[in-house]
């Protein structure tokens, strides 16, 4: 049986990856700061609202009021969605501080169990965790981190929702994630970047780096932001060059 596809909110992206994400899977969205990860996450939820699917947005770095403002700047009315019980914005920044105070190790099952409770509360089919890194305990050994990340992804896999997990990659590196492990366990990896093409010419680029169960062309695409839409993919990067 082929898995049900979940439209991402970006028509061109859906076209590239065979109709969208696979239902119930986890996708890593990597990119340096300012490349559009948060906007992608908001847009993914907005598509869900259009389809009558609730969404949960877990915010770690930004205050919920800032997330609402980000959404507003694109014409997405998140306050209305919250009132209608279609959206929950969870502020996890203080949550982690409290958890760490109690015990050094963060229990994956407890975190994902809590998340599941919130997802069920509004019958959410979409989850955005922005960003995923604070879910991982930094001071452990690499083996513990690896074990933890695997457990985290496996637990997320048990949820009846499709997840976008953002990962801020250090500026100027080729890494895909903070720990270099997250990408192995994700069903797909999408990389956002800003590239300088020629003198003073910058482009926003979206590149599908990995997409399990989906044949696709390895091509970077150029995108812009549009009011009312968010990320809008324009064309292949290769079409920008005149040979
Ligand atoms: N309303 C808007 N219209 C157009 N572009 C925007 C708007 N809001 C933010 N941006 C652009 O998006 C960038 C930030 O995107 P964001 O998703 O917050 O990045 P990230 O989460 O990867 O750090 C800003 O630097 C700005 O260039
Ligand atoms: Mg962000």
mmCIF file of C-alpha atoms and ligand atoms in Angstrom, residues 37-38 62 130, ligand 2:
data_model
loop_
_atom_site.group_PDB
_atom_site.id
_atom_site.type_symbol
_atom_site.label_atom_id
_atom_site.label_comp_id
_atom_site.label_asym_id
_atom_site.label_seq_id
_atom_site.Cartn_x
_atom_site.Cartn_y
_atom_site.Cartn_z
ATOM 1 C CA UNK A 37 12.489 27.468 8.497
ATOM 2 C CA UNK A 38 9.921 29.030 10.785
ATOM 3 C CA UNK A 62 10.440 32.230 19.978
ATOM 4 C CA UNK A 130 10.983 24.585 15.969
HETATM 5 MG MG1 LIG B 2 13.128 30.263 13.121
#
